[in-house]
C-alpha positions as MATLAB code, in Angstrom:
seq = 'MRKTGKFGRYGGFYVPEILIPALEEVESAFLDIARQKAFRSELAALLRDYAGRPTPCTLAANVSERLGATIYLKREDLLHGGAHKTNNCLGQGLLAKKMGKGRLIAETGAGQHGVATAMAGALFGIKTHIYMGATDIERQSPNVKRMKLLGAEVIPVTSGTATLKDAINEALRDWIANVETTYYLFGTVCGPHPFPLMVREFQSVIGREARRQIVRKEGRLPDYVYACVGGGSNAMGIFSAFLGDGEVKLVGVEPGGKGDGVHHGAPLTFGRPGVFHGSLSYLLQDPHGQIEETHSVAAGLDYPGVGPEHSALRDRGRVRYVTVTDEEALEAFETLSLLEGIIPALEPAHALASAFAAAGEHRGSLMLINLSGRGDKDLDSYFAMKR';
ca = [
     111.649  103.691  -70.215;
     112.769  101.008  -67.777;
     111.442  102.889  -64.734;
     108.269  104.942  -64.227;
     110.117  107.747  -62.491;
     107.325  108.016  -59.927;
     107.596  109.003  -56.272;
     104.185  107.931  -55.042;
     101.824  109.662  -57.481;
     104.369  112.344  -58.397;
     107.080  112.541  -61.043;
     106.872  110.729  -64.388;
     107.754  112.168  -67.794;
     105.188  114.482  -69.385;
     107.133  115.676  -72.432;
     106.746  116.009  -76.222;
     107.164  112.694  -78.021;
     110.383  113.890  -79.654;
     112.111  113.941  -76.236;
     111.243  110.374  -75.233;
     114.228  108.765  -77.069;
     116.585  111.332  -75.505;
     115.245  110.640  -72.009;
     115.513  106.894  -72.635;
     119.134  107.382  -73.714;
     119.927  109.337  -70.532;
     118.100  106.796  -68.354;
     119.969  103.914  -69.980;
     123.327  105.638  -69.479;
     122.485  106.399  -65.835;
     121.278  102.860  -65.044;
     124.064  101.105  -66.957;
     127.193  103.306  -67.186;
     126.848  105.414  -64.014;
     126.373  102.377  -61.795;
     129.448  100.546  -63.041;
     132.366  100.288  -60.623;
     134.757  102.032  -63.035;
     132.426  105.069  -63.386;
     131.854  105.299  -59.626;
     135.606  105.125  -58.988;
     136.343  107.846  -61.561;
     133.615  110.097  -60.125;
     134.779  109.484  -56.539;
     138.309  110.540  -57.550;
     136.970  113.719  -59.172;
     134.880  114.568  -56.106;
     137.926  114.045  -53.870;
     140.791  115.493  -55.917;
     139.030  118.125  -58.057;
     136.042  119.211  -55.969;
     137.540  118.822  -52.483;
     135.276  116.258  -50.838;
     134.590  115.446  -48.092;
     133.409  118.914  -47.091;
     133.621  119.644  -43.339;
     130.795  119.511  -40.827;
     131.452  122.611  -38.711;
     130.170  123.381  -35.207;
     128.708  126.902  -35.215;
     129.956  127.464  -31.672;
     129.030  131.124  -31.207;
     125.530  130.756  -32.652;
     125.037  127.592  -30.582;
     125.997  129.382  -27.374;
     123.685  132.298  -28.126;
     120.654  130.155  -29.068;
     121.070  127.284  -26.594;
     121.175  124.464  -29.151;
     124.098  122.587  -30.715;
     124.194  123.660  -34.357;
     126.387  122.103  -37.066;
     126.790  123.308  -40.655;
     127.427  120.917  -43.549;
     129.883  123.070  -45.500;
     128.937  122.710  -49.175;
     130.006  126.364  -49.434;
     133.591  125.057  -49.279;
     133.155  122.754  -52.269;
     135.032  123.810  -55.443;
     132.728  126.242  -57.216;
     131.204  127.476  -53.963;
     128.045  125.349  -53.836;
     126.659  121.804  -53.794;
     125.946  122.059  -57.536;
     129.432  120.724  -58.336;
     128.472  117.198  -57.167;
     125.709  116.842  -59.731;
     127.588  118.554  -62.562;
     130.645  116.331  -62.210;
     128.369  113.276  -62.242;
     126.280  114.301  -65.237;
     129.244  115.869  -67.043;
     131.191  112.612  -66.775;
     128.109  110.741  -67.990;
     127.784  113.074  -71.014;
     131.447  112.469  -71.839;
     130.950  108.682  -71.677;
     127.890  109.074  -73.954;
     130.020  110.949  -76.504;
     127.972  114.152  -76.412;
     129.691  117.191  -77.931;
     127.617  119.917  -76.293;
     126.207  120.691  -72.838;
     123.258  122.973  -72.185;
     121.951  124.024  -68.802;
     119.695  126.516  -67.087;
     120.569  128.513  -63.996;
     118.896  130.871  -61.543;
     121.401  131.875  -58.866;
     124.217  131.092  -61.262;
     125.824  128.384  -59.135;
     124.554  125.583  -61.387;
     125.714  127.544  -64.408;
     129.184  127.927  -62.922;
     129.356  124.226  -62.022;
     128.199  123.243  -65.540;
     130.787  125.580  -67.084;
     133.454  123.990  -64.856;
     132.402  120.516  -66.022;
     132.388  121.645  -69.661;
     135.920  123.016  -69.334;
     137.160  119.938  -67.444;
     135.703  117.428  -69.896;
     136.350  119.497  -73.036;
     132.671  119.889  -73.977;
     131.195  123.066  -75.534;
     128.740  124.629  -73.053;
     125.738  126.960  -73.377;
     123.955  128.315  -70.272;
     120.423  129.759  -70.339;
     119.792  132.407  -67.670;
     116.947  134.851  -67.070;
     117.823  138.504  -67.690;
     116.650  139.386  -64.176;
     118.961  136.773  -62.673;
     121.865  137.907  -64.899;
     121.551  141.354  -63.361;
     121.386  140.199  -59.724;
     124.010  137.439  -60.065;
     126.586  139.207  -62.230;
     129.671  137.742  -60.449;
     128.596  134.235  -61.451;
     127.943  135.350  -65.043;
     131.552  136.546  -65.244;
     132.787  133.229  -63.851;
     130.787  131.237  -66.427;
     132.223  133.301  -69.278;
     135.783  132.970  -67.975;
     135.284  129.200  -67.838;
     134.438  129.217  -71.527;
     130.646  128.911  -71.444;
     128.324  131.061  -73.526;
     125.591  132.661  -71.374;
     122.314  133.126  -73.259;
     119.977  135.772  -71.732;
     116.288  134.883  -71.499;
     113.898  137.842  -71.560;
     110.543  136.046  -71.803;
     108.091  135.806  -68.885;
     109.574  137.013  -65.619;
     113.113  136.451  -66.980;
     113.967  134.089  -64.115;
     114.676  130.383  -63.644;
     111.421  128.924  -65.007;
     111.848  130.888  -68.235;
     115.470  129.738  -68.543;
     114.307  126.107  -68.225;
     111.683  126.691  -70.933;
     114.351  127.931  -73.361;
     116.798  125.141  -72.483;
     114.095  122.536  -73.163;
     113.358  124.147  -76.549;
     117.072  124.002  -77.379;
     117.252  120.326  -76.380;
     114.276  119.436  -78.568;
     115.984  121.108  -81.555;
     119.435  119.572  -80.937;
     118.688  116.323  -79.180;
     121.145  114.195  -81.193;
     124.279  116.083  -80.216;
     123.380  117.799  -76.969;
     123.204  116.692  -73.331;
     120.838  118.699  -71.098;
     122.581  118.919  -67.722;
     119.549  119.506  -65.486;
     120.378  121.337  -62.276;
     117.909  120.139  -59.700;
     115.594  117.291  -58.713;
     112.807  118.531  -61.004;
     111.987  117.857  -64.643;
     111.046  114.587  -66.316;
     112.412  111.189  -65.302;
     115.283  110.318  -64.994;
     116.489  113.764  -63.818;
     114.865  113.813  -60.315;
     116.259  110.349  -59.546;
     119.660  111.012  -61.105;
     120.275  114.409  -59.479;
     119.269  113.064  -56.064;
     121.711  110.174  -56.484;
     124.603  112.477  -57.409;
     123.756  114.789  -54.466;
     123.305  111.994  -51.916;
     127.031  112.208  -51.119;
     126.148  115.249  -48.946;
     123.913  113.209  -46.654;
     126.212  110.171  -46.463;
     129.136  112.346  -45.379;
     127.073  114.446  -42.948;
     125.599  111.372  -41.265;
     129.041  109.862  -40.663;
     130.521  113.170  -39.515;
     127.914  114.137  -36.947;
     127.825  110.626  -35.453;
     131.616  110.769  -35.145;
     131.502  114.216  -33.499;
     128.441  113.832  -31.245;
     128.019  110.068  -30.934;
     124.446  110.174  -32.203;
     122.171  111.307  -35.007;
     120.868  114.906  -35.061;
     117.435  115.785  -33.738;
     116.797  118.063  -36.726;
     118.120  118.417  -40.279;
     117.358  121.686  -42.112;
     117.766  122.571  -45.787;
     116.360  125.239  -48.100;
     114.034  124.146  -50.908;
     113.709  125.757  -54.311;
     113.835  122.931  -56.828;
     115.169  120.963  -53.887;
     118.458  119.281  -54.866;
     120.538  120.226  -51.824;
     117.660  119.215  -49.545;
     117.212  115.811  -51.201;
     120.982  115.359  -51.056;
     121.158  115.689  -47.286;
     117.683  114.305  -46.446;
     118.314  111.088  -48.386;
     120.674  109.737  -45.719;
     118.163  110.279  -42.892;
     114.839  109.223  -44.463;
     114.992  105.864  -42.671;
     115.744  107.422  -39.274;
     112.316  108.236  -37.893;
     113.774  109.994  -34.852;
     115.461  112.609  -37.066;
     113.063  115.454  -37.911;
     113.577  116.782  -41.441;
     112.623  120.387  -42.227;
     112.545  121.885  -45.737;
     112.455  125.673  -45.863;
     110.724  127.415  -48.763;
     110.969  131.123  -49.649;
     108.091  133.029  -48.062;
     109.222  136.147  -49.916;
     107.484  139.297  -48.706;
     105.412  137.329  -46.178;
     102.099  138.541  -47.578;
     101.015  135.140  -48.914;
     101.163  136.509  -52.479;
     104.781  137.329  -53.358;
     106.670  134.126  -52.569;
     108.071  130.921  -54.132;
     106.586  128.219  -51.898;
     104.679  125.567  -53.895;
     104.697  122.966  -51.124;
     103.105  125.454  -48.728;
     100.740  127.380  -50.998;
     100.509  125.314  -54.221;
      98.649  122.265  -55.488;
      99.636  119.348  -57.758;
     100.061  120.023  -61.467;
     102.326  119.222  -64.414;
     105.231  121.581  -65.123;
     108.566  121.119  -66.851;
     107.855  117.465  -67.519;
     106.685  116.043  -64.190;
     103.761  116.041  -61.748;
     104.501  117.869  -58.525;
     103.264  120.682  -56.289;
     103.078  123.869  -58.290;
     102.088  127.524  -57.921;
      99.176  128.007  -60.316;
      96.043  130.113  -60.590;
      92.484  128.651  -60.588;
      92.801  128.126  -64.359;
      96.064  126.156  -64.084;
      98.274  128.976  -65.335;
     101.722  129.300  -63.727;
     101.863  132.073  -61.132;
     104.738  134.526  -60.829;
     107.114  133.976  -57.937;
     109.295  136.141  -55.734;
     112.297  135.487  -53.520;
     115.297  137.498  -52.445;
     117.295  134.351  -53.337;
     117.458  133.803  -57.099;
     118.004  130.067  -56.659;
     114.673  129.704  -54.828;
     112.651  131.839  -57.258;
     110.813  128.943  -58.953;
     107.094  127.955  -59.035;
     107.663  124.178  -58.903;
     109.542  121.661  -56.772;
     111.041  118.196  -57.179;
     108.433  115.399  -57.178;
     110.112  113.445  -54.374;
     109.562  116.447  -52.089;
     105.855  116.354  -52.959;
     105.679  112.687  -51.972;
     107.570  113.340  -48.722;
     105.231  116.229  -47.935;
     102.123  114.068  -48.392;
     103.652  111.272  -46.291;
     104.507  113.745  -43.547;
     108.143  112.563  -43.478;
     109.439  116.090  -44.124;
     107.873  119.237  -42.669;
     107.946  122.172  -45.066;
     107.865  125.731  -43.701;
     108.470  129.230  -45.064;
     110.881  132.033  -44.187;
     110.504  135.612  -45.413;
     113.113  137.654  -47.275;
     113.612  139.789  -44.160;
     114.166  136.773  -41.902;
     116.643  135.257  -44.391;
     118.612  138.510  -44.550;
     118.769  138.623  -40.749;
     120.180  135.074  -40.664;
     122.623  136.030  -43.462;
     123.954  138.799  -41.209;
     123.932  136.697  -38.030;
     126.095  133.900  -39.443;
     128.462  136.421  -41.006;
     128.891  138.419  -37.797;
     129.025  135.549  -35.268;
     130.842  132.823  -37.208;
     132.786  134.627  -39.943;
     130.919  132.629  -42.585;
     128.981  134.437  -45.332;
     126.195  132.122  -46.519;
     124.377  132.312  -49.826;
     120.887  133.788  -49.556;
     119.403  130.377  -50.419;
     120.665  128.488  -47.313;
     120.128  131.650  -45.257;
     116.463  130.589  -45.374;
     117.340  127.266  -43.705;
     119.503  129.094  -41.177;
     116.668  131.482  -40.295;
     114.192  128.674  -39.697;
     116.647  126.649  -37.593;
     117.707  129.686  -35.541;
     114.060  130.469  -34.754;
     113.362  126.859  -33.752;
     116.487  126.601  -31.608;
     114.933  128.869  -29.008;
     111.950  126.534  -28.742;
     114.062  123.356  -28.643;
     116.945  124.307  -26.383;
     119.547  121.559  -25.989;
     118.683  119.930  -29.302;
     121.254  118.851  -31.918;
     120.705  120.557  -35.277;
     122.334  120.016  -38.672;
     121.902  122.657  -41.388;
     122.980  122.189  -44.987;
     124.965  125.303  -45.914;
     124.495  124.689  -49.625;
     126.509  127.640  -50.954;
     128.608  130.685  -50.131;
     127.402  134.259  -50.306;
     130.003  136.005  -52.467;
     127.535  136.024  -55.367;
     124.920  137.815  -53.250;
     126.995  140.696  -51.902;
     125.983  143.200  -54.601;
     122.310  142.391  -54.036;
     122.684  142.561  -50.267;
     124.378  145.957  -50.184;
     121.931  147.320  -52.767;
     119.048  146.325  -50.489;
     120.734  147.885  -47.457;
     121.069  151.288  -49.144;
];
């Protein structure tokens, strides 16, 4: 490896020896191919002409009037595919094509990363297999249908809690067995180096655009930037542009689940450092170091770990991490739908809920919320819960 992959004390690559050459190959491609002008130009054209960038930065006028703050939404829900995941999948998919890989594998929780990977596989002509927990397949069935229509094979995972962490376990086993021919298109800023660094770089386009847009609209930087945090890719994407602006307060919102301190998915709030899925980061674990089960109404946040850069930012105090319960997220889901005509995914509904609650305490402030995905995929789950 040419880099340690560390963010402070966190990160690294804690993997079986057989994966080291594969990670070195990916790192070399990222540091050499992905930083060449020709690659950046080709990716920029894909983001513009295929994915629809730049996405808008929309004033939530009715919510702002009701809450007494000026609230903008970075509209990743309007990106092709319906979520921010497309940025990373186009970047890594193009890299896999340049590396001559004939097969993509990926894991997915909410299904948005699976859809974006399937889109990239179809676009670049690469065979694609998606691992997905059986529980998530049931609650995200619209996205499963989209993946299949796009030509990907969806492989159900029934081990453990049949959610995202179990899907990652199976995808890693597949990669170990097929490392010569297969590219593992990791979906978030977790996992071993170089994935946390690479995914953050491909998602940083969100923050660069948002920073330019809000300065153009308001003449200044926001007072607050909010984003939901599961693995943490959308949050790192938007936070990355503001890390050097000390006056901008960054807030990462974890799933507080049932609000009882037991059934949740908030490692930065309730966890402690440990090694999981190839890197050192905050992690939900019992006193013996065993991984604890998680819960969230949002499948994409139902994960016991978090990206290592978030752990470093937490310890430095640069980002404040808070929790929002399922009930509070559902209330924000309804509020944005009813007042703005925008149906958010349940994942960013957590960021919305936290920002809406804070707006009352910080009247007159300028807030930017990353709306990382749209809520079509969650409608069946929402109406089932309302019955």
